[in-house]
mmCIF file of C-alpha atoms in Angstrom:
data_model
loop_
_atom_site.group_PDB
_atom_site.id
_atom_site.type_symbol
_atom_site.label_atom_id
_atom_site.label_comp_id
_atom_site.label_asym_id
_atom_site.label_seq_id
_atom_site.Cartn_x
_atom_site.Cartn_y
_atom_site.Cartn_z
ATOM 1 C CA UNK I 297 173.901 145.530 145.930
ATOM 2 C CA UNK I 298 172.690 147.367 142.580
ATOM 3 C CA UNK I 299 172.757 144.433 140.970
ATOM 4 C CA UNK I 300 170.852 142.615 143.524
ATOM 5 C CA UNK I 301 168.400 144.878 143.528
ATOM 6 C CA UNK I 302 168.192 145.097 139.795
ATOM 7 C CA UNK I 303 168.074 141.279 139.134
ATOM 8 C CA UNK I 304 164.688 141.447 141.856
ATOM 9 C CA UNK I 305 163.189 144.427 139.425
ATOM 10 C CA UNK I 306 163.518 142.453 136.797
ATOM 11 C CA UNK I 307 162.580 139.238 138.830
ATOM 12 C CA UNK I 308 159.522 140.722 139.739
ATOM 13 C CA UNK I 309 158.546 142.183 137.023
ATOM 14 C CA UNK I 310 158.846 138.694 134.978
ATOM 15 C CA UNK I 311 156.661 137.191 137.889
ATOM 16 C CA UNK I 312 153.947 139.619 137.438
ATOM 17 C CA UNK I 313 154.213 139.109 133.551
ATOM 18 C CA UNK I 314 153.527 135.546 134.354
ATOM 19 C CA UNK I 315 150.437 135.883 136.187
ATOM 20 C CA UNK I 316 149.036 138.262 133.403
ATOM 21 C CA UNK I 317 149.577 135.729 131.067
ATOM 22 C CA UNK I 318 148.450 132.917 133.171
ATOM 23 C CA UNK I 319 145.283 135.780 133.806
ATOM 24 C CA UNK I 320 144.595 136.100 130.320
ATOM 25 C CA UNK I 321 144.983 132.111 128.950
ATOM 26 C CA UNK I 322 142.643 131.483 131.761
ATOM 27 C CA UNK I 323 140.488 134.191 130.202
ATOM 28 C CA UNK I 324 140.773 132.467 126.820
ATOM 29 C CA UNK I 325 140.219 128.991 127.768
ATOM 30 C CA UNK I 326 137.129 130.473 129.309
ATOM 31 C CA UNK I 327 135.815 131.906 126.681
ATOM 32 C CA UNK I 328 136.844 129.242 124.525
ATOM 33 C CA UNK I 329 134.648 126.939 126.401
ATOM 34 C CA UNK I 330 131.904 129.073 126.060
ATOM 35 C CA UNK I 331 132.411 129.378 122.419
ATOM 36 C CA UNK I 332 132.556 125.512 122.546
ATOM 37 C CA UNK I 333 129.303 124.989 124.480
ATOM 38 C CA UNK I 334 127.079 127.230 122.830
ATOM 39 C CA UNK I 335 128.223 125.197 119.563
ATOM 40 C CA UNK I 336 127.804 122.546 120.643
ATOM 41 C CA UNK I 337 124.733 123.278 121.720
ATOM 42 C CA UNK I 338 123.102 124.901 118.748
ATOM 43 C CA UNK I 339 124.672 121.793 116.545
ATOM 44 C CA UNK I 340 122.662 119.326 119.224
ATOM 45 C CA UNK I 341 119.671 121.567 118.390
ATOM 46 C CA UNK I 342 120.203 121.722 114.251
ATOM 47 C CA UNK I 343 120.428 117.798 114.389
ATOM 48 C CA UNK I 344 117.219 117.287 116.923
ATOM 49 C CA UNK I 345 115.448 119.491 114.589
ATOM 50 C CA UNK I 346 116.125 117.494 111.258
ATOM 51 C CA UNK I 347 115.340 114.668 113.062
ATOM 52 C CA UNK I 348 112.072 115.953 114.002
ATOM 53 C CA UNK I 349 110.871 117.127 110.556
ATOM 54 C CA UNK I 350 112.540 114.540 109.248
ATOM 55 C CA UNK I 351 110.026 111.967 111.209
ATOM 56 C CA UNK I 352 107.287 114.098 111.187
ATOM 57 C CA UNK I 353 107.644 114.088 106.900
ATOM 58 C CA UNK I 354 107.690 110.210 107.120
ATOM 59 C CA UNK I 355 104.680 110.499 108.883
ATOM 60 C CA UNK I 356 103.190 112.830 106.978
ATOM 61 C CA UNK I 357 103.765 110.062 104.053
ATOM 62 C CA UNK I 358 102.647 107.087 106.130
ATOM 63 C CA UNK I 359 99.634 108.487 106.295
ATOM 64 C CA UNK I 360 98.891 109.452 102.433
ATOM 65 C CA UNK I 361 99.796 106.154 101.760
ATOM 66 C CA UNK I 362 97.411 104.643 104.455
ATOM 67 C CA UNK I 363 94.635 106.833 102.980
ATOM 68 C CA UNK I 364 95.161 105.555 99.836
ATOM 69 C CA UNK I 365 94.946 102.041 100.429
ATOM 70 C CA UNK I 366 91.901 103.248 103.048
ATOM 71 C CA UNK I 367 90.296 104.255 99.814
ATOM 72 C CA UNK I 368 90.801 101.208 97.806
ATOM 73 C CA UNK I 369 89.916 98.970 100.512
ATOM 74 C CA UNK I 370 86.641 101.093 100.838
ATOM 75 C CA UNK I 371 86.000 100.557 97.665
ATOM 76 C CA UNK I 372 82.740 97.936 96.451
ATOM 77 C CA UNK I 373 82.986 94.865 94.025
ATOM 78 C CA UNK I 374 80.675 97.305 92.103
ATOM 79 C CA UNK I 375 82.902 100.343 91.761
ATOM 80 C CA UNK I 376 85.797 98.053 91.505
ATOM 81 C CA UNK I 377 83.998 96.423 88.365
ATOM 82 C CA UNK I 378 83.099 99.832 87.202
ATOM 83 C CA UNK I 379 86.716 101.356 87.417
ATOM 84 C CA UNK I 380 87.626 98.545 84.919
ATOM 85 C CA UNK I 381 85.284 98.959 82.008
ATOM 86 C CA UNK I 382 87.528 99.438 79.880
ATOM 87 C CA UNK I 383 89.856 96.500 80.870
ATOM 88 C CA UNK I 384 89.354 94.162 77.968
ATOM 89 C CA UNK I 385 90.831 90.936 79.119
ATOM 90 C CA UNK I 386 87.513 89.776 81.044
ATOM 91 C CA UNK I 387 85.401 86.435 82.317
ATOM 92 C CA UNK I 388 81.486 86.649 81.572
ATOM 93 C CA UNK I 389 78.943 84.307 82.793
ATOM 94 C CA UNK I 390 75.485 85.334 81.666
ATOM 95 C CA UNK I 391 73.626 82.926 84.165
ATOM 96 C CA UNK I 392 75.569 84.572 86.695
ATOM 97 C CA UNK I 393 75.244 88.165 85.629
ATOM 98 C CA UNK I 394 79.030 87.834 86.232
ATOM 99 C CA UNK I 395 81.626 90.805 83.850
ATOM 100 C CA UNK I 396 84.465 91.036 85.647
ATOM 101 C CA UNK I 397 88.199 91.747 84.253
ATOM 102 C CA UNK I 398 91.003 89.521 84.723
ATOM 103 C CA UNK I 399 94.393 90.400 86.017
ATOM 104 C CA UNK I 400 97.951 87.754 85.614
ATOM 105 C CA UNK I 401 98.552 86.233 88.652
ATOM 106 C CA UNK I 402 96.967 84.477 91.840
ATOM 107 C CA UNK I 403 98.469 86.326 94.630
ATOM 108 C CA UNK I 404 96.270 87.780 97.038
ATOM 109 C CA UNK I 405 96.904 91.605 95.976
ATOM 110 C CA UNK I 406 95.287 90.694 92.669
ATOM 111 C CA UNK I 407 92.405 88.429 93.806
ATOM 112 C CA UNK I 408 91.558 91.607 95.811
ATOM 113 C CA UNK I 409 90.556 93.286 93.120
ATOM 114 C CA UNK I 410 90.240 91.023 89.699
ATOM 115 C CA UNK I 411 89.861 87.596 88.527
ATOM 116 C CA UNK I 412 93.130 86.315 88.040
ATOM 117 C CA UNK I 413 94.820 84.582 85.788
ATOM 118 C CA UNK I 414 97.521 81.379 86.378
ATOM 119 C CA UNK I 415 100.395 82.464 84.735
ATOM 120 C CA UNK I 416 102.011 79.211 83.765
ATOM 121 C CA UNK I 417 98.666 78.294 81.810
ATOM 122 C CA UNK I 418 97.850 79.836 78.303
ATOM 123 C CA UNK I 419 95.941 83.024 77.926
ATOM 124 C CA UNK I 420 94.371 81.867 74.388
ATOM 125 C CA UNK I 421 94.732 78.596 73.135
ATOM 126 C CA UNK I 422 94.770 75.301 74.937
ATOM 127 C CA UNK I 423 93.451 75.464 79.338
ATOM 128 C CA UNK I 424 92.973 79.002 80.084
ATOM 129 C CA UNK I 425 92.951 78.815 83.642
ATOM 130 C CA UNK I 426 91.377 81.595 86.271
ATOM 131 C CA UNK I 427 90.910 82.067 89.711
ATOM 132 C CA UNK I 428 88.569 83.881 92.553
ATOM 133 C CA UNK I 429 86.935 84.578 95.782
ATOM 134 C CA UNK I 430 83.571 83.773 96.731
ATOM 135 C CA UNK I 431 83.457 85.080 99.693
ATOM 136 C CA UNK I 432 84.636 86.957 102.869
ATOM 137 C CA UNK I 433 86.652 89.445 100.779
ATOM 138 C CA UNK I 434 85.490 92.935 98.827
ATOM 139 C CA UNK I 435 85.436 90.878 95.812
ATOM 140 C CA UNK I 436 83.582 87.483 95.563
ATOM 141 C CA UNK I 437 83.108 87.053 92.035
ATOM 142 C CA UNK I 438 83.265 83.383 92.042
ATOM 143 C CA UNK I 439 80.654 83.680 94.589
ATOM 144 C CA UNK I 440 77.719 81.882 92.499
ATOM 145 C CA UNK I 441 80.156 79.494 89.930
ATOM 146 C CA UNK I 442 79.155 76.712 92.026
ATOM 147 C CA UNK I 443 75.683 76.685 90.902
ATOM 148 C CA UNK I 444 76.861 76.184 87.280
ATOM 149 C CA UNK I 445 74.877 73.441 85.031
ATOM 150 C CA UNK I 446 76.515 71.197 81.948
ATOM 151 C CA UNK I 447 75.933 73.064 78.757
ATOM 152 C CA UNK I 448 76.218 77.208 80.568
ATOM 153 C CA UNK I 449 78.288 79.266 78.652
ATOM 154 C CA UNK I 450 81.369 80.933 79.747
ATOM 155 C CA UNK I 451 82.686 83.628 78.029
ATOM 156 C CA UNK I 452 86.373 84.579 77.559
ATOM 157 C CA UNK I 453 87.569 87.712 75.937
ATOM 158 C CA UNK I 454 91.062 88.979 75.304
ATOM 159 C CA UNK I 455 92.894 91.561 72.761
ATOM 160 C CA UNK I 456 92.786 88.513 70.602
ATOM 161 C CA UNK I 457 89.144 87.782 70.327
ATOM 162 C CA UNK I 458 86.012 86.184 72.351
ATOM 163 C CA UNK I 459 85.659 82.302 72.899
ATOM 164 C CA UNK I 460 82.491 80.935 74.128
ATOM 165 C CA UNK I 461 82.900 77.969 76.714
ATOM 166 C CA UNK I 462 80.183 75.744 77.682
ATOM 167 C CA UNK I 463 80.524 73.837 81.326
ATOM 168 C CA UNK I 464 81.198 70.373 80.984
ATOM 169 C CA UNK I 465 82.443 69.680 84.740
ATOM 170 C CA UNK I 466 81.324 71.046 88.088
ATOM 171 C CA UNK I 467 83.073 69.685 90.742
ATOM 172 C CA UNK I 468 85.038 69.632 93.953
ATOM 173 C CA UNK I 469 89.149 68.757 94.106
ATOM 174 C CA UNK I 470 91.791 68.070 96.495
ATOM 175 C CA UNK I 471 93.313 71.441 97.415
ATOM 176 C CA UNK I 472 96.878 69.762 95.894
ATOM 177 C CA UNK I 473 95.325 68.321 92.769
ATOM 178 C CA UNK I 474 97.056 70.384 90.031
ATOM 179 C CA UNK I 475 95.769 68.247 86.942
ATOM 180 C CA UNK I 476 92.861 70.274 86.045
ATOM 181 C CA UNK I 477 95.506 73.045 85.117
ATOM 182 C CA UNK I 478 97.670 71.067 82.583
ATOM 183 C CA UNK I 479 97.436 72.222 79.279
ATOM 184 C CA UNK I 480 95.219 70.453 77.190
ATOM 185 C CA UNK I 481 95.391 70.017 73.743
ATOM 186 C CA UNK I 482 91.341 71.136 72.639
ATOM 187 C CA UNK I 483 90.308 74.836 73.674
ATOM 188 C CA UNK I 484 89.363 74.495 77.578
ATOM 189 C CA UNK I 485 88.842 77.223 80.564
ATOM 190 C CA UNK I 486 88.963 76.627 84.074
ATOM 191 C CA UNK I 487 87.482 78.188 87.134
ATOM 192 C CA UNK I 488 89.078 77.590 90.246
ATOM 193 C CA UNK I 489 88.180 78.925 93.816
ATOM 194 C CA UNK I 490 87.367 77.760 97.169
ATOM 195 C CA UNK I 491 85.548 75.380 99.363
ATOM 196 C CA UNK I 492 83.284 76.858 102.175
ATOM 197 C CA UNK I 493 84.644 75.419 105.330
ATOM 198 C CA UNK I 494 87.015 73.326 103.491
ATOM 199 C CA UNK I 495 90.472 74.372 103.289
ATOM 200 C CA UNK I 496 91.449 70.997 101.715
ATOM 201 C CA UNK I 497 89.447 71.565 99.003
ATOM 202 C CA UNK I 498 88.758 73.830 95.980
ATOM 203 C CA UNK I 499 85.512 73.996 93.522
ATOM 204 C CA UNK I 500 86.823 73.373 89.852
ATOM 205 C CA UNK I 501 84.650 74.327 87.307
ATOM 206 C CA UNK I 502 85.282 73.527 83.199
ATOM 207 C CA UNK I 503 84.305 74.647 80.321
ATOM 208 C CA UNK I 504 84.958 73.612 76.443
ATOM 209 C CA UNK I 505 84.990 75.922 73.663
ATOM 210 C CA UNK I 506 82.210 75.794 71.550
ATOM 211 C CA UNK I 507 83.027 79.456 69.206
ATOM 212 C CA UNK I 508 85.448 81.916 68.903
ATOM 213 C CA UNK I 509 85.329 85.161 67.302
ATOM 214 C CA UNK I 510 87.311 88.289 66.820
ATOM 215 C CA UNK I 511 84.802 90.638 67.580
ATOM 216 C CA UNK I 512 84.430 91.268 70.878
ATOM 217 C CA UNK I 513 83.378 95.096 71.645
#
């Protein structure tokens, strides 16, 4: 009987040991969640917020970069000109009033902004060969080249020197007729731009050298 009732002391005690354990995991795991959420939910919170400045930074840059090329697009075939001045690879047409620099390549960027340049022709000797807008963009300075006579001079400087052109041929091409930009073995420049209304077409004006000389400026 002693030990009986000693073996349900013990029993009993073990029992209530049990549920104090069980009692405080419980209490653990509870506050472990807690923990867990709140961790969660500041790390949810840390990540939304880079996000955020991160976007609103990109933004921020989107739009200097917009303004900038706001600015150039508000810019005038006049200031354009005058922001070049010192540019000495240029086209000048007297009858035309036309000083204008000259930039390599035909791509759209540069015909924005300059006269440019074919790059598989020569840029001294041989068929210089340029191109230009004469209208609908912020530069049109091909505009007038269609009014060109025989014997009007072109001028041409580089690094190298000044030629002096005069026009022997004013007239209108097939869009796809790439002749007029072979080299050539006398001292030639051509003009090329386009045809009003005519998107099969281009105006090809050219010149042949008449003087050259190493003092340009």
């Amino acid at each position: 009987m002693q030990f009986f009732i000693s073996d349900l002391y013990i029993l009993i005690h073990r029992k209530a040991g049990m549920r104090h354990a069980m009692s405080y995991t419980k209490k653990n795991l509870d506050t472990l969640s807690l923990l867990l959420t709140i961790s969660i939910l500041m790390t949810s919170f840390f990540v939304y917020s880079s996000i955020s400045l991160a976007a609103i930074s990109n933004n921020l840059n989107s739009n200097k970069v917009y303004s900038k090329q706001i600015s150039i697009e508000n810019q005038t075939q006049r200031q354009i000109v005058q922001a070049n001045l010192t540019n000495q690879w240029r086209v000048q047409i007297p009858k035309l009033n036309l000083d204008v620099h000259i930039e390599e390549g035909t791509t759209q960027d540069i015909l924005l902004k300059a006269v440019g340049h074919f790059e598989n022709t020569s840029q001294w000797n041989g068929n210089v060969c340029l191109a230009g807008h004469n209208r609908g963009y912020q530069c049109n300075f091909f505009q007038k080249i269609k009014t060109l006579k025989l014997g009007d001079e072109i001028i041409y400087c580089t690094k190298q020197g000044k030629k002096i052109y005069q026009v022997q041929t004013n007239k209108v091409i097939l869009e796809t007729d790439w002749s007029y930009l072979e080299n050539t073995k006398d001292d030639r420049i051509t003009l090329i731009t386009c045809e009003e209304n005519r998107g099969e077409y281009r105006r090809c004006i050219q010149g042949v050298q008449v003087s050259e000389t190493k003092d340009i400026f």
